[in-house]
mmCIF file of C-alpha atoms in Angstrom:
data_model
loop_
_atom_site.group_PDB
_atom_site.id
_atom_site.type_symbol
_atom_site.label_atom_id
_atom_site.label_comp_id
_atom_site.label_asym_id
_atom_site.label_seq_id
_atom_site.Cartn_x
_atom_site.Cartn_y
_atom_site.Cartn_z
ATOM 1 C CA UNK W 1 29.064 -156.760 -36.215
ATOM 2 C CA UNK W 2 31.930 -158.125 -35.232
ATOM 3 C CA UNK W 3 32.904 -157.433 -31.375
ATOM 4 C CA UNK W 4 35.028 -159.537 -29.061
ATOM 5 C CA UNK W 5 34.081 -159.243 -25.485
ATOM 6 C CA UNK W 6 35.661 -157.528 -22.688
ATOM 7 C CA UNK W 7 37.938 -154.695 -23.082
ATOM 8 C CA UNK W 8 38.998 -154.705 -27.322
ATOM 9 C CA UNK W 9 42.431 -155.370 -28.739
ATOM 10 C CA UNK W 10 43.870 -155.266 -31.789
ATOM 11 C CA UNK W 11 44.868 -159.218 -33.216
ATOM 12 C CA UNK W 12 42.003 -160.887 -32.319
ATOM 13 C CA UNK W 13 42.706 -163.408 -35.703
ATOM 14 C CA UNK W 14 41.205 -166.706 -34.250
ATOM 15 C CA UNK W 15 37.933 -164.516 -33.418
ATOM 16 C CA UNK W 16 37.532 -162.949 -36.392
ATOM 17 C CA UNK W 17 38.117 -166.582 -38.395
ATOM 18 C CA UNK W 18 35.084 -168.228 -36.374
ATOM 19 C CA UNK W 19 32.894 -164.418 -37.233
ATOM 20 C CA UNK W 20 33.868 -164.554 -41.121
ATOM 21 C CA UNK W 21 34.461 -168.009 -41.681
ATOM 22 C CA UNK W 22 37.887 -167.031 -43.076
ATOM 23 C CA UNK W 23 40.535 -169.500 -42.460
ATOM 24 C CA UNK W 24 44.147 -167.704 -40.052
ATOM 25 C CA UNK W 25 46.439 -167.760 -42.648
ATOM 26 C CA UNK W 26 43.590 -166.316 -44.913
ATOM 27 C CA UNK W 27 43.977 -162.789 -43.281
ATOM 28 C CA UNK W 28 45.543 -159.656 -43.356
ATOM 29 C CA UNK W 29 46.098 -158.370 -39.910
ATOM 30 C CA UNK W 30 46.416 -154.337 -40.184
ATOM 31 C CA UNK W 31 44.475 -153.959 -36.373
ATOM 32 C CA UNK W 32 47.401 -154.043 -34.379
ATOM 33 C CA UNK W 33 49.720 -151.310 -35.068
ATOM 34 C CA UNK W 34 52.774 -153.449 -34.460
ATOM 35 C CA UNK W 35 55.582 -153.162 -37.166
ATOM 36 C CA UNK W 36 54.982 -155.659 -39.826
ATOM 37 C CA UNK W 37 58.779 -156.851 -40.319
ATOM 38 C CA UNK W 38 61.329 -157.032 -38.524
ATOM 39 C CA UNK W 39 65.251 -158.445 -39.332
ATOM 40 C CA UNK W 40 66.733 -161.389 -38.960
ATOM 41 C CA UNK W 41 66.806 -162.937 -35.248
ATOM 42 C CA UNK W 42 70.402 -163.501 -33.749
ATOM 43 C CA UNK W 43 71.160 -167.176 -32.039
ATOM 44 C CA UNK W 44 69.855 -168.247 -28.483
ATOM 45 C CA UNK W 45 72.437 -169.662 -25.954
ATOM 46 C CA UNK W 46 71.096 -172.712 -24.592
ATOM 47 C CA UNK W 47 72.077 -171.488 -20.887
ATOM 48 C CA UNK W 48 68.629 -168.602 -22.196
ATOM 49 C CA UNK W 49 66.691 -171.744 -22.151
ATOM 50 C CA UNK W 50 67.759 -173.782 -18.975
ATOM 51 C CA UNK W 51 68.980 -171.079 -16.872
ATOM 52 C CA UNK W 52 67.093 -168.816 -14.671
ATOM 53 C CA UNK W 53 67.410 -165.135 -16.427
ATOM 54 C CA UNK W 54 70.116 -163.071 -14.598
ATOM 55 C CA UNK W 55 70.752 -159.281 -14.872
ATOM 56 C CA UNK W 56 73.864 -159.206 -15.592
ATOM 57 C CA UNK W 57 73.237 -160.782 -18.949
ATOM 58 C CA UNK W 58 74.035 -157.205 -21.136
ATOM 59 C CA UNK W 59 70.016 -156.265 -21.632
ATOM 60 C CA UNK W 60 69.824 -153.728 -19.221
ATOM 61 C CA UNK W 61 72.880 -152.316 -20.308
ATOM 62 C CA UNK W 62 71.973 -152.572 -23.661
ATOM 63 C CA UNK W 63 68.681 -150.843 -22.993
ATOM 64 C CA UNK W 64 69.852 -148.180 -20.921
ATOM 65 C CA UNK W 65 72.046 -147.023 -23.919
ATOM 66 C CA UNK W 66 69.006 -147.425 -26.453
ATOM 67 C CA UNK W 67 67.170 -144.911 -24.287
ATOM 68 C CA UNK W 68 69.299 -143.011 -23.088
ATOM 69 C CA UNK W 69 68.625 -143.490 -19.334
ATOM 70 C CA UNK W 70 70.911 -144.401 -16.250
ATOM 71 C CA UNK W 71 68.111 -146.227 -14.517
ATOM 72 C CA UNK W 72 65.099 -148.832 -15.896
ATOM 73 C CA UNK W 73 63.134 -151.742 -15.723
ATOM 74 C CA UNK W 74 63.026 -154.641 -17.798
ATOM 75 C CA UNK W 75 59.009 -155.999 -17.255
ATOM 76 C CA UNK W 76 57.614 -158.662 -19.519
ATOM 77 C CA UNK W 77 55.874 -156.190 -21.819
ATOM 78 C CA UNK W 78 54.430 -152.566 -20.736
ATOM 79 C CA UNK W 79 50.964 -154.143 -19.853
ATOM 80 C CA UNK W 80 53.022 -155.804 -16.953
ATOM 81 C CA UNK W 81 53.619 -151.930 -16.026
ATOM 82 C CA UNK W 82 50.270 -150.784 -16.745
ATOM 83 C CA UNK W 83 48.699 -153.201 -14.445
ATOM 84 C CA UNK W 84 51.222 -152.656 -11.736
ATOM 85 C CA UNK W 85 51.916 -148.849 -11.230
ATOM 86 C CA UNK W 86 48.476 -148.225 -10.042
ATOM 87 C CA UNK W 87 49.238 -150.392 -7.256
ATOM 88 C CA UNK W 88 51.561 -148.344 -6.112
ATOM 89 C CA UNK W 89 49.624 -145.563 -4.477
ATOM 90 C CA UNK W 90 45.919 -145.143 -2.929
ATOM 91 C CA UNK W 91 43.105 -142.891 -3.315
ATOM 92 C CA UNK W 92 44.300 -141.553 -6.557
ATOM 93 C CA UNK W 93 42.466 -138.902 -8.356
ATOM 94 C CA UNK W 94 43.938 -140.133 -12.289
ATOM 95 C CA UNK W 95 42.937 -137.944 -15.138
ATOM 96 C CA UNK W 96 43.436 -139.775 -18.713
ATOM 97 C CA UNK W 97 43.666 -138.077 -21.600
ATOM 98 C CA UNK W 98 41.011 -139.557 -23.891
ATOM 99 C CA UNK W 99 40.346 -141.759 -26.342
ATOM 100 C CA UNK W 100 43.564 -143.473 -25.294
ATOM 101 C CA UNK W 101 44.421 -147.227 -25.176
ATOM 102 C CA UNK W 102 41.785 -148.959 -22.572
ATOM 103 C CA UNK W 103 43.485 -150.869 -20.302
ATOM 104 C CA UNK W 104 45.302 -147.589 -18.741
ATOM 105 C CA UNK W 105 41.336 -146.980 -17.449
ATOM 106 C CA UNK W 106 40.946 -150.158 -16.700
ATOM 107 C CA UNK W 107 43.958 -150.706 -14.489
ATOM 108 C CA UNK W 108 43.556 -147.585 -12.378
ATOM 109 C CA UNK W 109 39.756 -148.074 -11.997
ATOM 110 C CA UNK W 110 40.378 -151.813 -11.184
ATOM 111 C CA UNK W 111 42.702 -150.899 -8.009
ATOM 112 C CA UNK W 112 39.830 -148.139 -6.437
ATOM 113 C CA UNK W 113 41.128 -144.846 -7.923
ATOM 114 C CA UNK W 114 39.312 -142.073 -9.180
ATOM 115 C CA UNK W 115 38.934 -141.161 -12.870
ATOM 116 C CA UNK W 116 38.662 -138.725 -14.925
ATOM 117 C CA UNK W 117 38.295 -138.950 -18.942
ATOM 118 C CA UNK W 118 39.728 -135.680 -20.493
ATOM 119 C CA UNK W 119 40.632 -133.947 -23.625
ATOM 120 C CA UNK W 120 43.846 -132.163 -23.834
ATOM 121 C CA UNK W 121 42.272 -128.575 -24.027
ATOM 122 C CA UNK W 122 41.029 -129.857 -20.379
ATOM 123 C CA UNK W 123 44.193 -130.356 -19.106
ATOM 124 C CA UNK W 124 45.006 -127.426 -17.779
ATOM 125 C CA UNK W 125 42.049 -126.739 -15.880
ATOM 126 C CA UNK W 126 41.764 -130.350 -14.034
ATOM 127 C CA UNK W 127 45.422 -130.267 -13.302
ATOM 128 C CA UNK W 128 45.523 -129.428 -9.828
ATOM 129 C CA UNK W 129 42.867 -131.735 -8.859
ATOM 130 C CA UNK W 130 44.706 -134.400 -9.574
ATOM 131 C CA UNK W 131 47.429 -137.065 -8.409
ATOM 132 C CA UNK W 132 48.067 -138.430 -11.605
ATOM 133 C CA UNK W 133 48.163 -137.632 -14.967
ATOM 134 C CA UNK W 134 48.283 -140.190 -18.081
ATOM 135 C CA UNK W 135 48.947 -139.892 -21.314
ATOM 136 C CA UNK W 136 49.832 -142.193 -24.391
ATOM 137 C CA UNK W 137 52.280 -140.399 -27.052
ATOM 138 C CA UNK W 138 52.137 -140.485 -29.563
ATOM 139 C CA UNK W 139 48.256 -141.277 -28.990
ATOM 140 C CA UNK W 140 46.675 -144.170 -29.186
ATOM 141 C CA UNK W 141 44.903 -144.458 -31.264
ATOM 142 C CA UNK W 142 44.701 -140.763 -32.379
ATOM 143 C CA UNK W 143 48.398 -140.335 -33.182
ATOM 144 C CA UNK W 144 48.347 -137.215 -31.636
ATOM 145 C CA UNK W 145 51.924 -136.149 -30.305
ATOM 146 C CA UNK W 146 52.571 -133.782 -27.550
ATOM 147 C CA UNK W 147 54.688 -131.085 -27.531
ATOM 148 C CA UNK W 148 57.669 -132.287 -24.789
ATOM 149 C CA UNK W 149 58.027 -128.377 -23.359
ATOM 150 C CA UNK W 150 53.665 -128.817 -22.495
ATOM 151 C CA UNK W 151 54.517 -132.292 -20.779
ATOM 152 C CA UNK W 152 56.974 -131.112 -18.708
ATOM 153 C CA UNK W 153 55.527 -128.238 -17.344
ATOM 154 C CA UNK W 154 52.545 -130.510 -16.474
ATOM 155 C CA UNK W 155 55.126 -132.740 -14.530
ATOM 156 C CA UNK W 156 56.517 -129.935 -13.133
ATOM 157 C CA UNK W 157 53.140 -128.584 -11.514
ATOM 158 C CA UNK W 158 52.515 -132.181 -10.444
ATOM 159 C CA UNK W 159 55.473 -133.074 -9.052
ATOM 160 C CA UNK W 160 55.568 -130.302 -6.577
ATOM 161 C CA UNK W 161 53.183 -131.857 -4.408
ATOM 162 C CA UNK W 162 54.153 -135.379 -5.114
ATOM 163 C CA UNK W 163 52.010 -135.854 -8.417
ATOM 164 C CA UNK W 164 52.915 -138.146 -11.076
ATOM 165 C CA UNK W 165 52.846 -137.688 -15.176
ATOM 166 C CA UNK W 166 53.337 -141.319 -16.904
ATOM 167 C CA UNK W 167 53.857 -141.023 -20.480
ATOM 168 C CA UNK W 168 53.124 -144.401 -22.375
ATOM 169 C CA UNK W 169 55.603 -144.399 -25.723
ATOM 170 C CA UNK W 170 55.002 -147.579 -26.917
ATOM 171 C CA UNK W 171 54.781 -145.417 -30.425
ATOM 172 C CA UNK W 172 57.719 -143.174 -29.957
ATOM 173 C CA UNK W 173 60.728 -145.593 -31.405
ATOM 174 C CA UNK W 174 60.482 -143.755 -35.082
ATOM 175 C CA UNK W 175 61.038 -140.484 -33.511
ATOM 176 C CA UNK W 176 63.307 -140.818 -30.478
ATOM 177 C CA UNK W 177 64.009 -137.127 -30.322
ATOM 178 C CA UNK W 178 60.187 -136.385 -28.682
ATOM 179 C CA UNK W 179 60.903 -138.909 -25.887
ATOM 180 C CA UNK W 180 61.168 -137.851 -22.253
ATOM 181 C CA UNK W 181 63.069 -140.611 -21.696
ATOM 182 C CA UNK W 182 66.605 -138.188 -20.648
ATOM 183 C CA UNK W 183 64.351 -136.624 -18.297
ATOM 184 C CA UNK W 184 63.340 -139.704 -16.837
ATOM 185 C CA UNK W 185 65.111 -139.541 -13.765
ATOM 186 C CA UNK W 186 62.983 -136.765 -12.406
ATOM 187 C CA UNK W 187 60.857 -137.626 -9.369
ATOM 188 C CA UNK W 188 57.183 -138.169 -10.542
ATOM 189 C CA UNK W 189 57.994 -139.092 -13.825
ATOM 190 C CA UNK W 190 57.484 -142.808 -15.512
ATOM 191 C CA UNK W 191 57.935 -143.370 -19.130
ATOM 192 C CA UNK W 192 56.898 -146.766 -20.608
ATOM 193 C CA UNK W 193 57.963 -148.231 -23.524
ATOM 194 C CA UNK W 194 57.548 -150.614 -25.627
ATOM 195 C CA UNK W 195 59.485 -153.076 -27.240
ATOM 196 C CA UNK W 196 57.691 -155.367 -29.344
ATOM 197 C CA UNK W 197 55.726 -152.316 -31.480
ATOM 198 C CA UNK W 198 58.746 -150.731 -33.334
ATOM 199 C CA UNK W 199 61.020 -154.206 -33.525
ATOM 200 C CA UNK W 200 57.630 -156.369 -34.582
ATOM 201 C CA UNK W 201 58.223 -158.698 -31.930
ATOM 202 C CA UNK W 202 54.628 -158.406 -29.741
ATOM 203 C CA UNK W 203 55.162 -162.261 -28.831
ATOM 204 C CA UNK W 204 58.500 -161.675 -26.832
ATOM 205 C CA UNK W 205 56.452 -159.404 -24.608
ATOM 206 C CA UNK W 206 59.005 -157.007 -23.238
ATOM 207 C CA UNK W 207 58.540 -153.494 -22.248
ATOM 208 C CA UNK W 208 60.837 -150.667 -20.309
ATOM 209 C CA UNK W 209 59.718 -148.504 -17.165
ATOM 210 C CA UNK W 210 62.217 -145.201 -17.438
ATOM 211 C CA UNK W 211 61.896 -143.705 -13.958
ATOM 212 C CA UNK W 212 63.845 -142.936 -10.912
ATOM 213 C CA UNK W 213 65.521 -145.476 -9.076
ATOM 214 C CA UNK W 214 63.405 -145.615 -6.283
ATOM 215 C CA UNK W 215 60.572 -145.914 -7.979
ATOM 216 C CA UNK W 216 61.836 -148.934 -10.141
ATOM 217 C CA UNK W 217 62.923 -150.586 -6.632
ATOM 218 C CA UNK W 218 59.118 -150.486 -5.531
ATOM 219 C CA UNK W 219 58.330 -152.087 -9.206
ATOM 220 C CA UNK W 220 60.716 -154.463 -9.592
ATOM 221 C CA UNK W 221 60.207 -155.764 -5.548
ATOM 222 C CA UNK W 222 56.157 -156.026 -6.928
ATOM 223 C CA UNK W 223 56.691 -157.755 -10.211
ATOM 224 C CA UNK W 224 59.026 -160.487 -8.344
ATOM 225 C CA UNK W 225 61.513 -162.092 -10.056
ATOM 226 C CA UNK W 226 62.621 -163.173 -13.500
ATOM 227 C CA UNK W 227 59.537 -161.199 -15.524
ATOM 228 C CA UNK W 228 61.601 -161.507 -18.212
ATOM 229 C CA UNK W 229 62.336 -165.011 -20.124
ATOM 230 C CA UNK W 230 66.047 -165.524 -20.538
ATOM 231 C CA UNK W 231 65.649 -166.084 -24.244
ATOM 232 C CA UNK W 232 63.646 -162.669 -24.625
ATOM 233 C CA UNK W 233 66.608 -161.358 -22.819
ATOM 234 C CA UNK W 234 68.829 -162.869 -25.553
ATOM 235 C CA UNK W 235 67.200 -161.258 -28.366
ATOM 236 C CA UNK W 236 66.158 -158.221 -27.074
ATOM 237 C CA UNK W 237 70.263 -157.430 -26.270
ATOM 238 C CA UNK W 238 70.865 -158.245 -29.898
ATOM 239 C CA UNK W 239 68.464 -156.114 -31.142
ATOM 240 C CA UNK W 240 69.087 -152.957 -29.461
ATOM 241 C CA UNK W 241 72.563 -152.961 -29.797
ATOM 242 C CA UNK W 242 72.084 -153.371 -33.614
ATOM 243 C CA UNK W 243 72.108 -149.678 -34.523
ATOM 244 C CA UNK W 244 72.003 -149.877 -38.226
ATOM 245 C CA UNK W 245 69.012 -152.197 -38.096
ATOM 246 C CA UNK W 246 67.080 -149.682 -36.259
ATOM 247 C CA UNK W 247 67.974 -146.598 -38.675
ATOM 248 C CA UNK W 248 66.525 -148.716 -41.818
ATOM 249 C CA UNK W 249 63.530 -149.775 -39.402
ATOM 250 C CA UNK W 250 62.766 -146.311 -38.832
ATOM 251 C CA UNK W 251 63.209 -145.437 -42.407
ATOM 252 C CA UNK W 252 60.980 -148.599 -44.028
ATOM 253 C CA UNK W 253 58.525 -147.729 -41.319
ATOM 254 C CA UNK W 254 58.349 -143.747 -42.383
ATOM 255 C CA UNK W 255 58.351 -145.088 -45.893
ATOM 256 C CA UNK W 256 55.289 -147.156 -45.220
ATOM 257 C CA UNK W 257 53.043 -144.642 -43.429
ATOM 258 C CA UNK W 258 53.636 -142.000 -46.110
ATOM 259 C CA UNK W 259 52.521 -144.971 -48.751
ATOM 260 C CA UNK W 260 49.597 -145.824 -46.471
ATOM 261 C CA UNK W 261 48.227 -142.243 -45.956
ATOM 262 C CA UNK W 262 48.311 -142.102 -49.542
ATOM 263 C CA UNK W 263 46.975 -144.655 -50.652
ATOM 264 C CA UNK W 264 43.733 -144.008 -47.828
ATOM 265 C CA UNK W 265 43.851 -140.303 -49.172
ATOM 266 C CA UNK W 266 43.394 -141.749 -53.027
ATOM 267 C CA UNK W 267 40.256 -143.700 -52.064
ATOM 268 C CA UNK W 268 38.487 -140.738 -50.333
ATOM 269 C CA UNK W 269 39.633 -141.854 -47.216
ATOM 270 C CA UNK W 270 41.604 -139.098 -45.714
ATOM 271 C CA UNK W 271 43.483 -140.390 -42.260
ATOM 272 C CA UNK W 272 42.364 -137.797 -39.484
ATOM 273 C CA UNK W 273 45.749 -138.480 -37.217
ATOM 274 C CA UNK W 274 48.712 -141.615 -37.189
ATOM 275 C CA UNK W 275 51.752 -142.011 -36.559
ATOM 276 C CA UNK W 276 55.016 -143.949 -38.155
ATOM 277 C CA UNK W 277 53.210 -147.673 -37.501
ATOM 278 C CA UNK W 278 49.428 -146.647 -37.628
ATOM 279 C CA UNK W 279 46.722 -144.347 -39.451
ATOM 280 C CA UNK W 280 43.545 -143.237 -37.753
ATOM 281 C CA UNK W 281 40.391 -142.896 -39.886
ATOM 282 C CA UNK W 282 36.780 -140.891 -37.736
ATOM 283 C CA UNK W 283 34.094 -141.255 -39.978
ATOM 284 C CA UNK W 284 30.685 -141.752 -38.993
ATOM 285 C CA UNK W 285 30.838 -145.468 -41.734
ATOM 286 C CA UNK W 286 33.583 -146.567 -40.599
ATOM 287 C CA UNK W 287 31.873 -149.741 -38.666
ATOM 288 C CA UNK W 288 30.581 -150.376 -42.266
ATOM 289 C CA UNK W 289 34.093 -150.331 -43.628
ATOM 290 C CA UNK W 290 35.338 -152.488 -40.365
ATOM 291 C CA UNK W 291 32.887 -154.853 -41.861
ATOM 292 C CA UNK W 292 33.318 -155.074 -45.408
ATOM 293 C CA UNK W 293 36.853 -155.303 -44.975
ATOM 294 C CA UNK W 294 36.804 -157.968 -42.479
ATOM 295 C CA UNK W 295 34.245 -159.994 -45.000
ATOM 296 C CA UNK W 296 37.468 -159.776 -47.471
ATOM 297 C CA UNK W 297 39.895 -160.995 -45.051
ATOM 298 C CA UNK W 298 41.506 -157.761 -44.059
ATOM 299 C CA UNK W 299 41.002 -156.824 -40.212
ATOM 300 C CA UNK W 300 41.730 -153.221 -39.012
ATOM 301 C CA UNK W 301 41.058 -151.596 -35.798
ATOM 302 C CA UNK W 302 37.493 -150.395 -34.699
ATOM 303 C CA UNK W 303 36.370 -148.019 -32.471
ATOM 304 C CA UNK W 304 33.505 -146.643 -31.404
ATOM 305 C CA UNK W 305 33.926 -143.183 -29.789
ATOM 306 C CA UNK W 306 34.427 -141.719 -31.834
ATOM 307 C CA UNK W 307 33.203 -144.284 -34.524
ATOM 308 C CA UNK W 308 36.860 -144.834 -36.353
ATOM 309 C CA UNK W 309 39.590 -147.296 -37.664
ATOM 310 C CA UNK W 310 42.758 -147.723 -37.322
ATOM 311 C CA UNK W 311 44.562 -149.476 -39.917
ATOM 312 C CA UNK W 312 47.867 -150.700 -39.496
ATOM 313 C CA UNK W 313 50.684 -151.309 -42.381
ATOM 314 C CA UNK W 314 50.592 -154.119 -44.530
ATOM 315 C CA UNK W 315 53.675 -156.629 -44.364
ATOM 316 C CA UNK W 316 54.833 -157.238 -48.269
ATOM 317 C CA UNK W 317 53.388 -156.124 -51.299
ATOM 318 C CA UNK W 318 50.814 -158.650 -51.795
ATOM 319 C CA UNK W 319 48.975 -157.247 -48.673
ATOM 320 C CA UNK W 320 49.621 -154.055 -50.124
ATOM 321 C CA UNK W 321 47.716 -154.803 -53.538
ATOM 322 C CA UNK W 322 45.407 -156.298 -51.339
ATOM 323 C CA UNK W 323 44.433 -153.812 -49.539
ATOM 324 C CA UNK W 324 44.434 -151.038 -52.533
ATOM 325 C CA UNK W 325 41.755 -153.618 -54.444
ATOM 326 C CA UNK W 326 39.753 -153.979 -51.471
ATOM 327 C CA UNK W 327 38.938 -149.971 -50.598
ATOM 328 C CA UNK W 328 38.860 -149.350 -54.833
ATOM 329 C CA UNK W 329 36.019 -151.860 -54.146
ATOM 330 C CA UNK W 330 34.376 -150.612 -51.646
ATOM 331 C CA UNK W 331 34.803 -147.096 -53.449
ATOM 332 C CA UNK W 332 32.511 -148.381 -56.422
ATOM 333 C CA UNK W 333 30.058 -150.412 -53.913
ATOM 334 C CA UNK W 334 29.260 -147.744 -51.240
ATOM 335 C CA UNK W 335 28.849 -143.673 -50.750
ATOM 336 C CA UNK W 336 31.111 -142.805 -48.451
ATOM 337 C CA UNK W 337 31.061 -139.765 -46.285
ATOM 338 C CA UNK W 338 33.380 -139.411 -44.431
#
């Protein structure tokens, strides 16, 4: 079975070449849940490349009116955020609603705080023994969304004793309307986003913190300077001040999902959650499916509580055919029960 070590990503190409004996350009990557395409990338200045990035460059302007916010923080992807808000207080007690992206866990645990894996049914009844609350929506990697009115009633019960609820959206960009990013500015709440998920761009490794400014201050005054590359500056001010480019985004990426949960569906393989850029498959074979697939070039996301895949969208219509020949295969080979 293939299994990279330490804490699992999607991506992982150059391991799964060396475990299949499949050459890079061989594969199609559907583990990452990263948009597939993106649009055409504008020009660089050359002062991007031999200039130390400054602020009042346009991104955090332009970013402030993508989200909606009057206060933010440019960090060099939200894993920069991840690792660096649980520095920011002691003793925590953290509840984490569960299965959710690993390195939220890992971050908190890593600094001394106390954890606690829930579901969201057990919410409610660990609330007031905590500090912190965290949550990923939608989910990852259940594409579960929460209801905006539930999260901020949990903020508000934690905030009145100086509790925080972070909200990870790096999923979110396809439906901007279940954000809390206009409520960011309330004390106790942080909302991360991403940027390289919805604009397929993982490699610029950007991200947002939405919170209030104080909070940002401590952040930023962590982080240090210039955690942002000037050129990723560049594009990233193009990009989100390109309107129509994110309305057929959104739309190409709906498209897609609907085409993907069908096409799952019409191979008896019925998605049990997802989201615009993802579908999430539990069944108790799907580490046999992980496998076969892999063995055909095609690498999804594996999990193993509960045992599950997450397949991402395919990038052109090759992949697509690919993909459609691969589980009709499979299909005819195995029983599955899902």
């Amino acid at each position: 079975m293939f299994k990279p070590g330490g804490l699992e990503h999607g991506g992982r190409l150059r391991a799964a070449s060396l475990r299949f004996g499949i050459p890079l350009a061989d594969w199609l990557d559907l583990s990452t849940g990263i948009a597939p395409y993106g649009w055409a990338l504008p020009d660089i200045p050359v002062t991007a490349w031999t200039r130390l990035p400054e602020q009042n460059d346009g991104l955090e302007i332009a970013a402030r009116d993508y989200y909606g916010v009057a206060s933010l923080l440019p960090v060099a992807g939200s894993q920069a955020a991840i690792q660096a808000l649980p520095r920011l207080r002691r003793n925590a007690r953290v509840g984490i609603v569960s299965p959710a992206y690993a390195e939220h866990a890992a971050a908190w645990r890593r600094e001394g705080h106390r954890l606690l894996e829930l579901s969201e049914a057990g919410v409610n009844r660990a609330l007031e023994r905590l500090d912190v609350l965290l949550l990923i929506n939608p989910n990852n990697p259940t594409g579960r969304r929460f209801a905006s009115e539930q999260l901020l009633a949990w903020h508000a019960r934690l905030a009145e004793r100086g509790g925080w609820l972070v909200v990870d959206e790096a999923f979110i960009d396809c439906t901007p309307q279940h954000s809390l990013a206009l409520h960011s500015e309330r004390p106790g709440l942080i909302v991360l986003r991403s940027f390289g998920k919805f604009f397929g761009l993982a490699g610029i490794r950007l991200g947002f913190v939405l919170a209030p400014s104080a909070l940002l201050e401590r952040l930023a005054e962590l982080l240090g300077p210039w955690a942002v590359s000037g050129p990723s500056r560049a594009v990233a001010t193009a990009l989100l001040q390109d309107y129509a480019g994110q309305q057929l985004q959104r739309q190409r990426l709906r498209v897609d999902s609907e085409r993907l949960t069908a096409l799952l569906c019409g191979n008896g393989l019925a998605p049990t959650g997802g989201c615009a850029l993802f579908q999430w498959l539990v069944a108790a074979q799907a580490p046999l499916l992980h496998e076969f697939l892999a063995g055909n070039g095609i690498l999804t996301r594996l999990f193993d509580n509960p045992p599950s895949l997450r397949f991402g969208l395919p990038p052109d219509e090759p992949g697509w055919l690919r993909l459609e020949q691969a589980l009709q295969i499979f299909a005819k080979e195995f029983a599955w029960a899902p």
